[in-house]
Amino acid sequence: MELGGNVARFVDTVNVYLLRSGRSGILIDFGSGDVLDHLNDFGVDGVTDVLLTHHHRDVTQGLARARAAGIRIWAPPTERDLIESASIHWQMRPLDNYYDLREDRFTVLDDVLIDGVVSEYRTQKFGDFDVLALPTPGHTPGSMSYVVDVDGRRLAFTGDLIAAPGKVWSLAATQWTYTWIEGLGATMLSARDILDRSPDLILPAHGDPIDEPTAAVALLTDRLQALIDLRSPEWQPLELRDRPYLEISRHLLRNRTSHGNSYVLLSDSGAALVIDFGYDFTTGLPAGTDRSSRRPWLQTIPALKRLHGVDRVEVAIPTHYHDDHVAGFNLLRDVEGTEVWAPENMVAVLSDPDRFDLPCLWYDPIPVDRSLPFGEPIGWHEYDITIHPLPGHTLFAAAIEFQVDGQHVIATGDQQDGRWVAGERPEFLNYQYRNGFRFDDFAASAALYRRLEPDLLISGHWLPRPVTPEYLDQLDHAGRELARLHRELLPAETIGLGAGGFAARIEPYRSHVAGGATVDAEVIVRNPFARPGSAEVALVVPPGWVAEHASRRARLDAHGERRLRVRVRTGMTPVRRARIGADITVAGVRLGQQAEALITVA
């Protein structure tokens, strides 16, 4: 079906759109692949690229034909694993007692190699067409739309975001968890994003072309809000979109729409510095922790610029490395040119996450443009910013200190929550053992706050808190009590394995290599005893693999730590997450296989 000029629609399991330039073209979505049998009908000899709006099988089921025909395949960034690693997804997706209602099983049945992912918020050339790729979660968390100017018209190819004026193709697909309606709010926001691009025509994956986009979206958002009101009438996504940032003071803002608070320090120069930037404007995190369940986007940046005099987001600094505080950093860099400045204790974790066995790691390395040393004021426009170590919630965290609008402020990340009330029990201390918690960390943070004497603490998930002497007393008491109870409950007087409970770890924790490759690693072994002693590390490897240093010895001081280099040569057989282990003996005490690392052989 011709849509006029150089655009045509082929009705298949979904609408497959052909953008034609001479005798060549590109496709938006692919369906069963039958479109390849009808290219002559559209005056086209061949197709160079197919751009996918999402991973669902009605869109992707024929992709093996595209692969065989030499057509390049481009996927949404967060959904690539559901296409090219579908077999792993099918093996790992929980089927018993599951509460994850995403329609991620409606994906291809077998792996299809893709050529790459589209670059969100940026215009790329595919064939002879300049295509703007926009993240438009709703139908799936990772859905994309494509805006293209063709023959004097601006066309928006929106997948299953909207099916007709006031209608979506599926409401079931918008429920990403067992009890909530995340996709409804996301659909409203995404549809407004499309309108902001002033399309002349919306071309959905199911349904007819929509030639009055403004009216169609207005009807849709009204109906979706009415449905939301039956569950959560206080939740008004479009009102939040219009004003996502609240003023703490004239030059300090809090993003009230993000999962994990983001703060913005405003310079009179028009620059902005962001403290934490995880899931910007989350309508609720989908169940699961795979890549397709975690979608960063830049939904609030236009409002930041429009309402607060910002012309550039110049710097982003994390309080800690957790995904809900850094997920958007790479997107900020790629789209806004933002530099990432990181406290010195988390540079390695951000830039090389595979090296560490830690919870809440982001999937990809986050390159760091500037390492910030502790205790040294760093100038940024009219501000001085000082970084302090803040272990507790995680070992890899920092307090960010600055003066703004006459207030002495410290950003504390997730160290403490904000529910403490004067005269009541101390607030919840947010420690997680796998994050590297140590007994005295919270007592140390209380001492840091007392020494710095801030007026205001701004935290990762709670409202800003004015600091009073009584509050500091409570923090000090809670920190000391926490340390005392840990020392009483654990056999620290005989063996000091710390709160984490282990005497060794291996770095890198994850490696991906070719068959027969050599993997260099370090076993970090700690003496858990209050006396010096000899440590022996015996490496355990899979059958057919070779450990070049199968056994290593080192002398350790009391409670001392050493790094011992080891080398492993893998077998040739492909394997996912093969295990190597470190069997530890310290001061004659056999502690056993205290540490492991995972090696994937391709």
mmCIF file of C-alpha atoms in Angstrom, residues 348-547:
data_model
loop_
_atom_site.group_PDB
_atom_site.id
_atom_site.type_symbol
_atom_site.label_atom_id
_atom_site.label_comp_id
_atom_site.label_asym_id
_atom_site.label_seq_id
_atom_site.Cartn_x
_atom_site.Cartn_y
_atom_site.Cartn_z
ATOM 1 C CA ALA A 348 37.570 1.445 38.625
ATOM 2 C CA VAL A 349 34.078 0.143 39.380
ATOM 3 C CA LEU A 350 32.477 2.465 36.831
ATOM 4 C CA SER A 351 35.052 1.991 34.091
ATOM 5 C CA ASP A 352 35.587 -1.772 34.500
ATOM 6 C CA PRO A 353 32.481 -3.317 36.116
ATOM 7 C CA ASP A 354 33.363 -6.873 35.052
ATOM 8 C CA ARG A 355 36.304 -6.758 37.429
ATOM 9 C CA PHE A 356 34.044 -6.673 40.482
ATOM 10 C CA ASP A 357 31.553 -9.028 42.100
ATOM 11 C CA LEU A 358 29.179 -6.360 43.382
ATOM 12 C CA PRO A 359 25.412 -5.875 43.318
ATOM 13 C CA CYS A 360 23.704 -3.149 41.289
ATOM 14 C CA LEU A 361 26.462 -2.786 38.670
ATOM 15 C CA TRP A 362 25.496 -1.097 35.412
ATOM 16 C CA TYR A 363 25.752 -3.356 32.366
ATOM 17 C CA ASP A 364 28.351 -1.317 30.497
ATOM 18 C CA PRO A 365 31.556 0.493 31.411
ATOM 19 C CA ILE A 366 31.064 4.175 32.234
ATOM 20 C CA PRO A 367 34.221 6.023 31.174
ATOM 21 C CA VAL A 368 35.391 8.599 33.693
ATOM 22 C CA ASP A 369 36.702 11.935 32.406
ATOM 23 C CA ARG A 370 38.080 13.144 35.720
ATOM 24 C CA SER A 371 38.983 11.346 38.932
ATOM 25 C CA LEU A 372 38.193 13.457 41.994
ATOM 26 C CA PRO A 373 40.609 13.097 44.931
ATOM 27 C CA PHE A 374 39.287 13.105 48.468
ATOM 28 C CA GLY A 375 39.563 16.214 50.585
ATOM 29 C CA GLU A 376 40.668 18.616 47.835
ATOM 30 C CA PRO A 377 38.251 21.380 46.745
ATOM 31 C CA ILE A 378 37.464 21.139 43.030
ATOM 32 C CA GLY A 379 36.423 24.310 41.246
ATOM 33 C CA TRP A 380 33.393 24.265 38.941
ATOM 34 C CA HIS A 381 32.369 27.736 37.801
ATOM 35 C CA GLU A 382 31.421 29.711 40.945
ATOM 36 C CA TYR A 383 31.406 26.641 43.208
ATOM 37 C CA ASP A 384 33.981 24.652 45.156
ATOM 38 C CA ILE A 385 33.109 20.969 45.511
ATOM 39 C CA THR A 386 34.855 18.672 47.976
ATOM 40 C CA ILE A 387 34.620 14.890 47.922
ATOM 41 C CA HIS A 388 34.816 12.736 51.068
ATOM 42 C CA PRO A 389 34.805 8.940 51.403
ATOM 43 C CA LEU A 390 31.452 7.702 52.672
ATOM 44 C CA PRO A 391 31.535 3.909 53.121
ATOM 45 C CA GLY A 392 28.524 2.229 54.655
ATOM 46 C CA HIS A 393 25.746 1.651 52.153
ATOM 47 C CA THR A 394 28.585 0.626 49.858
ATOM 48 C CA LEU A 395 32.336 0.765 50.142
ATOM 49 C CA PHE A 396 32.418 2.641 46.837
ATOM 50 C CA ALA A 397 30.559 5.788 47.835
ATOM 51 C CA ALA A 398 31.327 9.431 48.539
ATOM 52 C CA ALA A 399 29.840 12.492 50.203
ATOM 53 C CA ILE A 400 29.744 15.536 47.926
ATOM 54 C CA GLU A 401 30.133 18.827 49.820
ATOM 55 C CA PHE A 402 29.414 22.334 48.470
ATOM 56 C CA GLN A 403 27.992 25.733 49.367
ATOM 57 C CA VAL A 404 24.980 27.020 47.436
ATOM 58 C CA ASP A 405 22.627 29.936 48.089
ATOM 59 C CA GLY A 406 24.027 30.428 51.577
ATOM 60 C CA GLN A 407 23.582 26.772 52.565
ATOM 61 C CA HIS A 408 26.276 24.228 53.369
ATOM 62 C CA VAL A 409 25.071 21.060 51.602
ATOM 63 C CA ILE A 410 26.264 17.447 51.533
ATOM 64 C CA ALA A 411 24.938 14.881 49.040
ATOM 65 C CA THR A 412 25.008 11.526 50.836
ATOM 66 C CA GLY A 413 23.577 9.055 48.328
ATOM 67 C CA ASP A 414 21.861 6.103 50.018
ATOM 68 C CA GLN A 415 23.758 6.172 53.311
ATOM 69 C CA GLN A 416 20.715 6.776 55.506
ATOM 70 C CA ASP A 417 17.057 7.046 54.719
ATOM 71 C CA GLY A 418 14.994 10.071 55.698
ATOM 72 C CA ARG A 419 12.293 8.751 57.985
ATOM 73 C CA TRP A 420 13.852 9.726 61.311
ATOM 74 C CA VAL A 421 11.716 11.901 63.579
ATOM 75 C CA ALA A 422 13.081 13.716 66.621
ATOM 76 C CA GLY A 423 12.596 11.739 69.789
ATOM 77 C CA GLU A 424 12.027 8.433 68.014
ATOM 78 C CA ARG A 425 14.374 5.539 67.318
ATOM 79 C CA PRO A 426 17.319 6.163 64.972
ATOM 80 C CA GLU A 427 16.577 6.046 61.287
ATOM 81 C CA PHE A 428 17.128 3.028 59.114
ATOM 82 C CA LEU A 429 20.829 2.495 58.345
ATOM 83 C CA ASN A 430 21.028 1.366 54.754
ATOM 84 C CA TYR A 431 23.793 -1.246 54.842
ATOM 85 C CA GLN A 432 24.111 -4.186 52.450
ATOM 86 C CA TYR A 433 26.768 -6.804 53.153
ATOM 87 C CA ARG A 434 27.554 -7.537 49.504
ATOM 88 C CA ASN A 435 28.266 -3.830 48.968
ATOM 89 C CA GLY A 436 31.356 -4.060 51.186
ATOM 90 C CA PHE A 437 29.895 -2.884 54.490
ATOM 91 C CA ARG A 438 32.306 -2.723 57.456
ATOM 92 C CA PHE A 439 31.365 -2.612 61.129
ATOM 93 C CA ASP A 440 32.372 0.993 61.839
ATOM 94 C CA ASP A 441 31.314 2.661 58.579
ATOM 95 C CA PHE A 442 28.173 4.334 59.893
ATOM 96 C CA ALA A 443 29.910 5.590 63.000
ATOM 97 C CA ALA A 444 32.519 7.092 60.659
ATOM 98 C CA SER A 445 29.884 8.808 58.515
ATOM 99 C CA ALA A 446 28.274 10.304 61.627
ATOM 100 C CA ALA A 447 31.692 11.642 62.640
ATOM 101 C CA LEU A 448 32.178 13.085 59.138
ATOM 102 C CA TYR A 449 28.860 14.966 59.275
ATOM 103 C CA ARG A 450 29.689 16.295 62.717
ATOM 104 C CA ARG A 451 33.090 17.521 61.524
ATOM 105 C CA LEU A 452 31.728 19.185 58.361
ATOM 106 C CA GLU A 453 28.712 20.765 60.096
ATOM 107 C CA PRO A 454 26.362 20.903 57.085
ATOM 108 C CA ASP A 455 23.071 22.746 57.065
ATOM 109 C CA LEU A 456 21.383 20.253 54.748
ATOM 110 C CA LEU A 457 21.776 16.617 53.692
ATOM 111 C CA ILE A 458 20.405 15.609 50.279
ATOM 112 C CA SER A 459 20.021 11.863 49.865
ATOM 113 C CA GLY A 460 19.371 9.246 47.234
ATOM 114 C CA HIS A 461 15.719 8.375 47.807
ATOM 115 C CA TRP A 462 14.344 10.764 50.440
ATOM 116 C CA LEU A 463 13.553 14.419 50.953
ATOM 117 C CA PRO A 464 16.288 16.921 51.867
ATOM 118 C CA ARG A 465 16.973 16.979 55.604
ATOM 119 C CA PRO A 466 18.053 19.964 57.696
ATOM 120 C CA VAL A 467 20.822 18.916 60.088
ATOM 121 C CA THR A 468 20.412 19.453 63.816
ATOM 122 C CA PRO A 469 22.683 18.484 66.741
ATOM 123 C CA GLU A 470 20.038 16.033 67.916
ATOM 124 C CA TYR A 471 19.992 14.342 64.510
ATOM 125 C CA LEU A 472 23.794 13.983 64.538
ATOM 126 C CA ASP A 473 23.632 12.514 68.035
ATOM 127 C CA GLN A 474 21.134 9.947 66.841
ATOM 128 C CA LEU A 475 23.324 9.016 63.853
ATOM 129 C CA ASP A 476 26.345 8.640 66.091
ATOM 130 C CA HIS A 477 24.420 6.438 68.524
ATOM 131 C CA ALA A 478 23.004 4.284 65.716
ATOM 132 C CA GLY A 479 26.408 3.842 64.073
ATOM 133 C CA ARG A 480 28.060 2.767 67.291
ATOM 134 C CA GLU A 481 25.209 0.418 68.154
ATOM 135 C CA LEU A 482 25.406 -1.163 64.703
ATOM 136 C CA ALA A 483 29.137 -1.828 65.131
ATOM 137 C CA ARG A 484 28.682 -3.199 68.657
ATOM 138 C CA LEU A 485 25.992 -5.660 67.619
ATOM 139 C CA HIS A 486 28.034 -6.958 64.699
ATOM 140 C CA ARG A 487 31.030 -7.573 66.919
ATOM 141 C CA GLU A 488 28.865 -9.375 69.462
ATOM 142 C CA LEU A 489 27.088 -11.524 66.885
ATOM 143 C CA LEU A 490 30.138 -12.588 64.854
ATOM 144 C CA PRO A 491 33.177 -14.541 66.151
ATOM 145 C CA ALA A 492 35.460 -11.574 65.446
ATOM 146 C CA GLU A 493 37.688 -12.331 68.430
ATOM 147 C CA THR A 494 38.725 -15.686 66.880
ATOM 148 C CA ILE A 495 38.453 -15.112 63.129
ATOM 149 C CA GLY A 496 37.947 -11.715 61.539
ATOM 150 C CA LEU A 497 36.171 -12.401 58.267
ATOM 151 C CA GLY A 498 34.417 -9.045 58.541
ATOM 152 C CA ALA A 499 30.788 -8.345 57.778
ATOM 153 C CA GLY A 500 31.118 -9.893 54.322
ATOM 154 C CA GLY A 501 32.216 -13.275 55.671
ATOM 155 C CA PHE A 502 35.006 -14.160 53.206
ATOM 156 C CA ALA A 503 38.794 -14.049 53.205
ATOM 157 C CA ALA A 504 39.408 -13.832 49.454
ATOM 158 C CA ARG A 505 38.100 -12.594 46.133
ATOM 159 C CA ILE A 506 39.253 -12.878 42.513
ATOM 160 C CA GLU A 507 39.553 -10.009 40.045
ATOM 161 C CA PRO A 508 38.387 -9.786 37.353
ATOM 162 C CA TYR A 509 35.260 -11.561 38.453
ATOM 163 C CA ARG A 510 33.988 -11.938 34.871
ATOM 164 C CA SER A 511 36.008 -12.494 31.699
ATOM 165 C CA HIS A 512 34.968 -13.084 28.087
ATOM 166 C CA VAL A 513 37.658 -14.681 25.898
ATOM 167 C CA ALA A 514 38.244 -16.847 22.854
ATOM 168 C CA GLY A 515 39.036 -20.534 23.154
ATOM 169 C CA GLY A 516 42.579 -21.294 24.276
ATOM 170 C CA ALA A 517 43.087 -17.767 25.597
ATOM 171 C CA THR A 518 45.135 -16.869 28.649
ATOM 172 C CA VAL A 519 43.365 -15.058 31.482
ATOM 173 C CA ASP A 520 45.445 -13.064 33.952
ATOM 174 C CA ALA A 521 43.800 -12.518 37.313
ATOM 175 C CA GLU A 522 44.553 -11.591 40.891
ATOM 176 C CA VAL A 523 43.519 -13.438 44.019
ATOM 177 C CA ILE A 524 43.140 -10.940 46.837
ATOM 178 C CA VAL A 525 43.623 -12.863 50.070
ATOM 179 C CA ARG A 526 43.174 -11.452 53.578
ATOM 180 C CA ASN A 527 44.478 -12.746 56.875
ATOM 181 C CA PRO A 528 41.436 -13.057 59.176
ATOM 182 C CA PHE A 529 43.580 -13.597 62.263
ATOM 183 C CA ALA A 530 45.129 -11.195 64.762
ATOM 184 C CA ARG A 531 48.548 -12.779 64.198
ATOM 185 C CA PRO A 532 50.865 -12.879 61.174
ATOM 186 C CA GLY A 533 50.673 -16.018 59.109
ATOM 187 C CA SER A 534 51.398 -17.674 55.795
ATOM 188 C CA ALA A 535 48.622 -17.791 53.205
ATOM 189 C CA GLU A 536 48.380 -20.483 50.540
ATOM 190 C CA VAL A 537 46.170 -20.105 47.495
ATOM 191 C CA ALA A 538 45.401 -23.220 45.435
ATOM 192 C CA LEU A 539 43.689 -22.502 42.128
ATOM 193 C CA VAL A 540 40.841 -24.755 40.983
ATOM 194 C CA VAL A 541 40.101 -24.850 37.230
ATOM 195 C CA PRO A 542 37.769 -26.856 34.951
ATOM 196 C CA PRO A 543 39.000 -30.139 33.407
ATOM 197 C CA GLY A 544 41.280 -29.512 30.437
ATOM 198 C CA TRP A 545 42.179 -26.005 31.571
ATOM 199 C CA VAL A 546 45.652 -25.174 32.863
ATOM 200 C CA ALA A 547 46.563 -23.049 35.883
#
